[in-house]
Every structure is written in C-alpha cells, then in structure tokens.
PDB file of C-alpha atoms in Angstrom:
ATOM      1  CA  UNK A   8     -45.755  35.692 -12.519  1.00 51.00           C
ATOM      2  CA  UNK A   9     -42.686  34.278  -9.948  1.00 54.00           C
ATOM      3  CA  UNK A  10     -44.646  30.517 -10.881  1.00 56.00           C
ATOM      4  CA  UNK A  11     -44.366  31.275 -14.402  1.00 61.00           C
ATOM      5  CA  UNK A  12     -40.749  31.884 -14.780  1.00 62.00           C
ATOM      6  CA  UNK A  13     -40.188  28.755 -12.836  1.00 61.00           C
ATOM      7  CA  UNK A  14     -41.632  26.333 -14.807  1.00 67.00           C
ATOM      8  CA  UNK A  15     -40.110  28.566 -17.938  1.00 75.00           C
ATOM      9  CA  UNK A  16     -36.722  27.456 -16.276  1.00 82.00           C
ATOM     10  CA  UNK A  17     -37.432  23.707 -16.394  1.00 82.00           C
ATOM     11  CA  UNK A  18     -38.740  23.862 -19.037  1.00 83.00           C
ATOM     12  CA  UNK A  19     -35.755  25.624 -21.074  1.00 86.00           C
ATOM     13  CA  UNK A  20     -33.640  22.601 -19.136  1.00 86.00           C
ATOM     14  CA  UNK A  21     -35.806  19.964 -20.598  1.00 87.00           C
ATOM     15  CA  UNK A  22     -35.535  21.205 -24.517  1.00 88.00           C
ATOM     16  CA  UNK A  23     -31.103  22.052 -23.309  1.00 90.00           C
ATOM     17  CA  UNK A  24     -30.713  18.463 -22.134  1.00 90.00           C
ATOM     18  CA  UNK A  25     -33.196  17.029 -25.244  1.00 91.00           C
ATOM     19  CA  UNK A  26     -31.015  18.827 -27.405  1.00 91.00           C
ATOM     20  CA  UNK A  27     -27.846  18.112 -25.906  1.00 93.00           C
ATOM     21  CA  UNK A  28     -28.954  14.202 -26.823  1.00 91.00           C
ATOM     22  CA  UNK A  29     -29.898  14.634 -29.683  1.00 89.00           C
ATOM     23  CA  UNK A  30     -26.020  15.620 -30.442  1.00 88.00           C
ATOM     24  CA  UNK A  31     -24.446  13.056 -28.296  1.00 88.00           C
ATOM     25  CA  UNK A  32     -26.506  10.362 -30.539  1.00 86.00           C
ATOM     26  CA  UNK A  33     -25.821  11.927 -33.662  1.00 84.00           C
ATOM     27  CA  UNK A  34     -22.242  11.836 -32.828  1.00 83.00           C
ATOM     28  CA  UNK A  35     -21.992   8.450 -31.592  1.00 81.00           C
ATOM     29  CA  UNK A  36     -23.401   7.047 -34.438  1.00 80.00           C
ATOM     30  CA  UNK A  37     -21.499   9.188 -37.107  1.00 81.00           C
ATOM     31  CA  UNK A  38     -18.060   8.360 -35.349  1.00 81.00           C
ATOM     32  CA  UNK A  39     -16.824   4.839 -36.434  1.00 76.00           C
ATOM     33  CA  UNK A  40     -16.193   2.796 -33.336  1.00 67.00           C
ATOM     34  CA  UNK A  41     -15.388  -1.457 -33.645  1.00 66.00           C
ATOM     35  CA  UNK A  42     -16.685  -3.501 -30.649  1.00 65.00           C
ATOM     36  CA  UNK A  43     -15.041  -6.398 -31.368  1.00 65.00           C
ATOM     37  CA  UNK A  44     -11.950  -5.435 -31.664  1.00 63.00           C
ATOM     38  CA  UNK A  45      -9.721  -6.770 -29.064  1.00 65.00           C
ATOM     39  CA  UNK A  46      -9.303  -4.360 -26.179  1.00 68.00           C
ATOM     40  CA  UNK A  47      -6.056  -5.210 -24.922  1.00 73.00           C
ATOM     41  CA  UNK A  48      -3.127  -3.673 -26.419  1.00 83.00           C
ATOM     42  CA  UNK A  49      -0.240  -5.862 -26.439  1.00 87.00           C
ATOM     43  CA  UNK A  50       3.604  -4.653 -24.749  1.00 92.00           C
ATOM     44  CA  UNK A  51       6.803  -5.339 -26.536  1.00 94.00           C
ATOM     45  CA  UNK A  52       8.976  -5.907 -23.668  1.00 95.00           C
ATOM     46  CA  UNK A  53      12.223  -7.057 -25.737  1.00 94.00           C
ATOM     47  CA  UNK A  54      13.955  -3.085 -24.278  1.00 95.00           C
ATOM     48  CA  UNK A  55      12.764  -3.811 -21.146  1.00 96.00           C
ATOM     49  CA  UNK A  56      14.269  -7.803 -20.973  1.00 97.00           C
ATOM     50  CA  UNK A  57      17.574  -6.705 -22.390  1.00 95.00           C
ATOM     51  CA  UNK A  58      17.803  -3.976 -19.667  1.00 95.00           C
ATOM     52  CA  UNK A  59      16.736  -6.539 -16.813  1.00 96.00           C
ATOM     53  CA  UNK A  60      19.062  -8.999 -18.109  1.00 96.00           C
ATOM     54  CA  UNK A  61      21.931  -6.680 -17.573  1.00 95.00           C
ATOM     55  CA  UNK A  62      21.073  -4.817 -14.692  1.00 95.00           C
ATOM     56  CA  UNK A  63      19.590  -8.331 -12.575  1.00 95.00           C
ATOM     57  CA  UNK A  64      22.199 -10.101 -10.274  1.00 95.00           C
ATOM     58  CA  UNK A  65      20.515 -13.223 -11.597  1.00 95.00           C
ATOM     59  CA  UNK A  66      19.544 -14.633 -15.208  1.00 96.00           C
ATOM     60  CA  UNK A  67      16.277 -13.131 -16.363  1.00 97.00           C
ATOM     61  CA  UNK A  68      13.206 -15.203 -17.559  1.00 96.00           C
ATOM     62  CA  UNK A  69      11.119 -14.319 -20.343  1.00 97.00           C
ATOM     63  CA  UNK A  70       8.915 -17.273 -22.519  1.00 97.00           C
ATOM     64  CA  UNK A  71      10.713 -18.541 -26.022  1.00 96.00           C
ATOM     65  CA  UNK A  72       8.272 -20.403 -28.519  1.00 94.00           C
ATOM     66  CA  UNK A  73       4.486 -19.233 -27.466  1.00 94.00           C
ATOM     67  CA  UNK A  74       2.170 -18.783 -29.644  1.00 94.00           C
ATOM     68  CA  UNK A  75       0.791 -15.537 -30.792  1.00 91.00           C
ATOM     69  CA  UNK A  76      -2.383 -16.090 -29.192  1.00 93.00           C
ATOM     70  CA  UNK A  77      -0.319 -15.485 -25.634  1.00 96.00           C
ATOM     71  CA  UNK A  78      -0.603 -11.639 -25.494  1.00 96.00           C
ATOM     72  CA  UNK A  79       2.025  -9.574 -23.819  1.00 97.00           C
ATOM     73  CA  UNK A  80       0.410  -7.397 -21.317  1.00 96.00           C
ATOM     74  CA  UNK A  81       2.709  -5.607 -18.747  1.00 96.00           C
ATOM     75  CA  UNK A  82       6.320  -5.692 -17.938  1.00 97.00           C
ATOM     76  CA  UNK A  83       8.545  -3.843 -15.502  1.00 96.00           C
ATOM     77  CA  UNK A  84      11.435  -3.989 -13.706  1.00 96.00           C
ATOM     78  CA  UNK A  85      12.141  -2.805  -9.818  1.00 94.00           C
ATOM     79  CA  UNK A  86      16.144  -2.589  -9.197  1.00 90.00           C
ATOM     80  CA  UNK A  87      15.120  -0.859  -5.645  1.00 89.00           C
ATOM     81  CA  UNK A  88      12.088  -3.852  -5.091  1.00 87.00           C
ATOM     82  CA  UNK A  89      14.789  -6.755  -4.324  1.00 88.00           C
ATOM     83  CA  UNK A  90      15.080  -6.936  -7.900  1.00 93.00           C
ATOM     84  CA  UNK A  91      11.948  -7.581  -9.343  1.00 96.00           C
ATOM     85  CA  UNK A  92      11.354  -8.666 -12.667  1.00 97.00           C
ATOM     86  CA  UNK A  93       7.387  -8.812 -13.772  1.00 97.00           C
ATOM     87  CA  UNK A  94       6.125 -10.046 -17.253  1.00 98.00           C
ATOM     88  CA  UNK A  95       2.466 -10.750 -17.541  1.00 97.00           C
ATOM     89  CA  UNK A  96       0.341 -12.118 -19.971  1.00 97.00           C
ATOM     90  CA  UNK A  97      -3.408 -12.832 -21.292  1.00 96.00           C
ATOM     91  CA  UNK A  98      -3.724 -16.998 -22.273  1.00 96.00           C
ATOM     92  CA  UNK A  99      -5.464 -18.175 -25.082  1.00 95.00           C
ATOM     93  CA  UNK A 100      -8.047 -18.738 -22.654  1.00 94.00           C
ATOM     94  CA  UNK A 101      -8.054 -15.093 -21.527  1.00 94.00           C
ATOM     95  CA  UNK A 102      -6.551 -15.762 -18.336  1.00 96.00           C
ATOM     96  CA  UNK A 103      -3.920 -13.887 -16.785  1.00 97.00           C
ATOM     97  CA  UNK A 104      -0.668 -15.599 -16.321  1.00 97.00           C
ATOM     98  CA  UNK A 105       2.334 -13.531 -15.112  1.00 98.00           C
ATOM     99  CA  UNK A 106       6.409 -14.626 -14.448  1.00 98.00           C
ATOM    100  CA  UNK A 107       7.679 -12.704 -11.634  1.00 98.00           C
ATOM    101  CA  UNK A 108      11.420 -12.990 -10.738  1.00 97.00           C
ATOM    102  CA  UNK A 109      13.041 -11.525  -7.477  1.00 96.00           C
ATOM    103  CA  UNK A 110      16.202 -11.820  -4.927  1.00 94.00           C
ATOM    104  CA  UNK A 111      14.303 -11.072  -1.929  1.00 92.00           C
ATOM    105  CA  UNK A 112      13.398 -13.193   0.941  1.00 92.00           C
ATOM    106  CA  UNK A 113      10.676 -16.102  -1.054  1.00 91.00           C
ATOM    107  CA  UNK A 114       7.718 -16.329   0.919  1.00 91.00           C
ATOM    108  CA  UNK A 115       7.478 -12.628   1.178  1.00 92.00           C
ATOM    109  CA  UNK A 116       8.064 -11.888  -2.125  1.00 94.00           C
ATOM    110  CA  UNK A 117       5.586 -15.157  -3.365  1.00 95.00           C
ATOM    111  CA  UNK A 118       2.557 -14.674  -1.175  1.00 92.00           C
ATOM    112  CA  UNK A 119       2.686 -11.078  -2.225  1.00 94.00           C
ATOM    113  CA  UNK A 120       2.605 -11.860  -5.872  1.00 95.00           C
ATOM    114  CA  UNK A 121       0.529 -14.871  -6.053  1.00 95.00           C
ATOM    115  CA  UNK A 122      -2.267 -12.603  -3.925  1.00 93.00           C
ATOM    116  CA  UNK A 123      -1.623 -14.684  -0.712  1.00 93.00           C
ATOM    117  CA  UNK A 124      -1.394 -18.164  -2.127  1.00 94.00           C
ATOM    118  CA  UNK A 125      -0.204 -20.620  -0.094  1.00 93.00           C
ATOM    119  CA  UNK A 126       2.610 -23.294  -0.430  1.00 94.00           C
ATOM    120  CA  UNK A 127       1.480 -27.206  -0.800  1.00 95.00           C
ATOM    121  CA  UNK A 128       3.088 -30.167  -0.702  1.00 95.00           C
ATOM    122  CA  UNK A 129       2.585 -30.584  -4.033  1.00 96.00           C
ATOM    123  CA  UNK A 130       4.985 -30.286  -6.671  1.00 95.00           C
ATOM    124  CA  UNK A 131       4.727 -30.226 -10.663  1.00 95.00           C
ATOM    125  CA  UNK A 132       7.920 -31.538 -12.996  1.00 95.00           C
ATOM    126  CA  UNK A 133       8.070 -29.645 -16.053  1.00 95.00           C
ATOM    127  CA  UNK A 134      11.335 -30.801 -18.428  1.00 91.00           C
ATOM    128  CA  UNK A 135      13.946 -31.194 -16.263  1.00 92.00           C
ATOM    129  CA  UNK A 136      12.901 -28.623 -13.391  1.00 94.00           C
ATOM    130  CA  UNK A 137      11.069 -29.047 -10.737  1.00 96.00           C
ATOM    131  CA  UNK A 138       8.287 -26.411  -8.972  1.00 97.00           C
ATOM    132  CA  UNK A 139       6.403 -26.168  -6.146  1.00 97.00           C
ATOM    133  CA  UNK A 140       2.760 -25.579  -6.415  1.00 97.00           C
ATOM    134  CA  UNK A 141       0.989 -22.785  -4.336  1.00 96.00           C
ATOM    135  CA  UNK A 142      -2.759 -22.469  -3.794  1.00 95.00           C
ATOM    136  CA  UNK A 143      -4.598 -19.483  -3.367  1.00 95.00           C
ATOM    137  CA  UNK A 144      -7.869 -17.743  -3.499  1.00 95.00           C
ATOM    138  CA  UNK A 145      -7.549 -15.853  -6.101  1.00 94.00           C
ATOM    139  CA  UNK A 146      -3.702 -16.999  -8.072  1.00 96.00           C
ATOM    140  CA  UNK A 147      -2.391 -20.698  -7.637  1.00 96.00           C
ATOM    141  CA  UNK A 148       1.501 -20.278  -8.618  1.00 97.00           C
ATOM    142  CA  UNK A 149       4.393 -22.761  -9.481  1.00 97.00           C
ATOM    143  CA  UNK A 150       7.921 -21.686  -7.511  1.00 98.00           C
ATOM    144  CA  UNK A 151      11.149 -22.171  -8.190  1.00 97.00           C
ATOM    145  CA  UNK A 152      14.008 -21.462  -5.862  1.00 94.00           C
ATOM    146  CA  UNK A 153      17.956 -21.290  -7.407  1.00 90.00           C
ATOM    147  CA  UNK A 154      20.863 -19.412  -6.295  1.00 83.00           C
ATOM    148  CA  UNK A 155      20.050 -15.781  -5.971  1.00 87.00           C
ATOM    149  CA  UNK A 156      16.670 -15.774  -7.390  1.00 94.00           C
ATOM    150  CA  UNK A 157      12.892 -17.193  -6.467  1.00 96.00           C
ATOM    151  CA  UNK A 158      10.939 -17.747 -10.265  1.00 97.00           C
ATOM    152  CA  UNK A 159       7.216 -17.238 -10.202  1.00 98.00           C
ATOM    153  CA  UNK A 160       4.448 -18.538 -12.342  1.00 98.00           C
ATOM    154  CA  UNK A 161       0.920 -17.373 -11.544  1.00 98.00           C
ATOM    155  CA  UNK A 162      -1.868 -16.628 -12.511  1.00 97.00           C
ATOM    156  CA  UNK A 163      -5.515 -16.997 -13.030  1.00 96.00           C
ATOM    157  CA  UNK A 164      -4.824 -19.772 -15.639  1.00 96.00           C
ATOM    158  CA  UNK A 165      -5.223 -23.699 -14.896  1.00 95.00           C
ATOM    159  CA  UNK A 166      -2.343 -25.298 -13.760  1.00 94.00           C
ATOM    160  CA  UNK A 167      -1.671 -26.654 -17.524  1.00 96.00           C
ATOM    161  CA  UNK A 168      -1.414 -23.258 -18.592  1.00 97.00           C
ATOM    162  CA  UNK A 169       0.864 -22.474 -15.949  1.00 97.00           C
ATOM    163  CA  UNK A 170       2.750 -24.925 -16.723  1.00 97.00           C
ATOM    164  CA  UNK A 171       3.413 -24.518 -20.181  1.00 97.00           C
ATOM    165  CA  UNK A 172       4.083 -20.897 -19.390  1.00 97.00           C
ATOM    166  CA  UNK A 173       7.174 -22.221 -16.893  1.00 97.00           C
ATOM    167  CA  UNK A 174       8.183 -24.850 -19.654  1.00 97.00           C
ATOM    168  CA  UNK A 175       9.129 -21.750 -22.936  1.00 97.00           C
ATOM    169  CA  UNK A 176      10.792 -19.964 -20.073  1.00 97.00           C
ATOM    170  CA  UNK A 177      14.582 -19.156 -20.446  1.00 95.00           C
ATOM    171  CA  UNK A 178      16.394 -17.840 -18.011  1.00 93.00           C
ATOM    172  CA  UNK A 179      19.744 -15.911 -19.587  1.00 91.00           C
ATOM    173  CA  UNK A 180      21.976 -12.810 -17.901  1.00 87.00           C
ATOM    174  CA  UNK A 181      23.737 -10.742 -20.280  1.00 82.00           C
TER     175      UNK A 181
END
C-alpha cells in the first residue's frame, strides 16, 4: 500500500505540471507579443542636458544634426563624480557609442570610461578640433582636453562612427 501512494504522488505531479503547460502555452499564444519590434527604448535627455548645462563648471556636449537612426540610450549626470556628464547611444550599426564629459584628473577618468583603453600616438582631426585616439580591448575612444573639462567619445563603434559622433557635438553652458 506505502508503494502505491508513492507512485500516486508522481503521478498526480506529472498530470499538475502537464496541466500547468498546457496553460502557459495557451496563454502565450493567445497574448499578442511582436518579436521584431525594436527592443531598445529610446531616452529623451533634453531635461537632463539643460540641467547639466547649468549645473557643469564647463560647457556641456550633446550631438546636433544625427540622424534618427542614432538612438538615445542612457544619460546621467554626477555633480559629486568630478562632474560627469554621460550620454550614450546605439549607431546605425547597433554599436554603442557614448560622450562622456568630466573635470577630474583625464587618465583616470578616460581609462575608466573607455574600459581601460589606452592612449596612442595617434590622433584624428575632425573640423577644426583635434582628438587623441585611445585603444582598448573592449572601447577605442577619441579625447579631447580644454580648460576645465576632458571630452570623451567611445564606444564599440569604428573609428568613423566615432568620429562623426565627435563632429554633431556642441559644447554650450547655460
């Protein structure tokens, strides 16, 4: 009798779990759901500029003129952090570009946001500025030093990308 109600019990588990299926496929299917919609969700950061352009000891830089098939995917901005001023993007390519601005110390502040690139030699004229390229293992960046301020490009994205992302940048302090 004790071997009966045992397999009684696994049994009841089976048909719970079969049935618990058969609702979890019923559902799924009855619920509309779109896989190809585009997963990421892009940020307005135009609140979030304005504020950082006030509150910043330097002038703020945020793209003018990209296309809408650059999507806006994360902003903030760190007044405690030396300042720090993030906007980061997808590329048409799907890549992930990102501008990071700060007034702390600029190889600190660049290896940690380019993911431990490394600076080069090289350097990269885009209009009438000039960057310095950084290599890394996992980012390559373009740098720019001014008064108050180191300017980050980096990214996933090929150096052309990069680079058109630091040529629509404007730099303005309100």
């Amino acid at each position: 009798m004790a071997g009966m109600k045992g397999k009684q019990t696994v049994r009841d588990m089976v048909l719970s779990m079969a049935a618990i299926g058969v609702v979890v496929a019923g559902v799924y299917t009855l619920v509309p759901h779109d896989d190809s919609a585009d997963p990421v969700k892009p940020v307005d950061y135009r609140v979030e500029l304005i504020t950082a352009r006030r509150a910043a000891p330097y002038p703020v830089a945020a793209p003018v003129g990209l296309p809408e098939t650059w999507k806006p995917t994360s902003v903030s901005y760190d007044r405690q952090e030396s300042d720090a001023w993030h906007l980061g993007f997808l590329d048409p390519d799907r890549e992930y570009i990102a501008v990071e601005q700060s007034s702390g110390p600029v190889e600190k502040f660049v290896h940690e946001v380019s993911q431990k690139a490394t600076k080069t030699e090289k350097t990269l004229r885009v209009g009438d500025e000039t960057w310095q390229r950084w290599e890394g293992p996992k980012y390559d960046a373009l740098v720019r030093e001014e008064k108050g301020a180191t300017t980050v490009v980096t990214g996933t994205a090929s150096q052309k990308r990069l680079a058109e992302m630091a040529g629509a940048l404007e730099a303005k302090k309100s």
